[in-house]
Short mmCIF file of C-alpha atoms in Angstrom, two decimals:
data_model
loop_
_atom_site.label_atom_id
_atom_site.label_comp_id
_atom_site.label_asym_id
_atom_site.label_seq_id
_atom_site.Cartn_x
_atom_site.Cartn_y
_atom_site.Cartn_z
CA UNK E 1 -1.51 -12.01 14.08
CA UNK E 2 -1.17 -14.93 11.66
CA UNK E 3 -0.76 -12.65 8.63
CA UNK E 4 1.99 -10.73 10.41
CA UNK E 5 3.76 -13.91 11.46
CA UNK E 6 3.65 -15.50 8.01
CA UNK E 7 4.57 -12.40 5.98
CA UNK E 8 6.88 -10.66 8.47
CA UNK E 9 5.17 -7.40 7.50
CA UNK E 10 3.96 -4.82 10.01
CA UNK E 11 0.17 -5.08 10.29
CA UNK E 12 -1.86 -2.24 11.76
CA UNK E 13 -5.58 -2.37 12.46
CA UNK E 14 -7.18 1.04 11.97
CA UNK E 15 -10.50 2.45 13.14
CA UNK E 16 -11.52 3.69 9.68
CA UNK E 17 -10.03 1.64 6.81
CA UNK E 18 -11.64 3.80 4.10
CA UNK E 19 -10.00 6.98 5.39
CA UNK E 20 -6.68 5.13 5.55
CA UNK E 21 -7.00 4.11 1.89
CA UNK E 22 -7.99 7.65 0.89
CA UNK E 23 -5.02 9.14 2.74
CA UNK E 24 -2.61 6.64 1.18
CA UNK E 25 -4.00 7.29 -2.29
CA UNK E 26 -3.55 11.02 -1.76
CA UNK E 27 0.08 10.55 -0.77
CA UNK E 28 0.78 8.50 -3.88
CA UNK E 29 -0.95 11.01 -6.15
CA UNK E 30 1.13 13.80 -4.59
CA UNK E 31 4.33 11.86 -5.37
CA UNK E 32 4.08 9.76 -8.54
CA UNK E 33 7.76 8.82 -8.19
CA UNK E 34 6.75 7.04 -4.98
CA UNK E 35 4.18 5.09 -6.98
CA UNK E 36 6.88 3.99 -9.42
CA UNK E 37 9.05 2.83 -6.51
CA UNK E 38 6.35 0.70 -4.90
CA UNK E 39 4.63 -0.58 -8.04
CA UNK E 40 4.93 -4.19 -9.02
CA UNK E 41 5.24 -4.77 -12.75
CA UNK E 42 2.31 -6.70 -14.12
CA UNK E 43 1.95 -8.81 -17.23
CA UNK E 44 0.10 -5.90 -18.85
CA UNK E 45 2.97 -3.44 -18.40
CA UNK E 46 5.62 -5.60 -20.06
#
């Protein structure tokens, strides 16, 4: 609850976090343009 309140981001608790990460990774790999949209530039990429 505190994380949601301080960040104003939707927080969802899932039964199987690993499967959630795997599914999200699969979605990004299926759509690399999506990855570009959500990526944050790092010091290394400049």
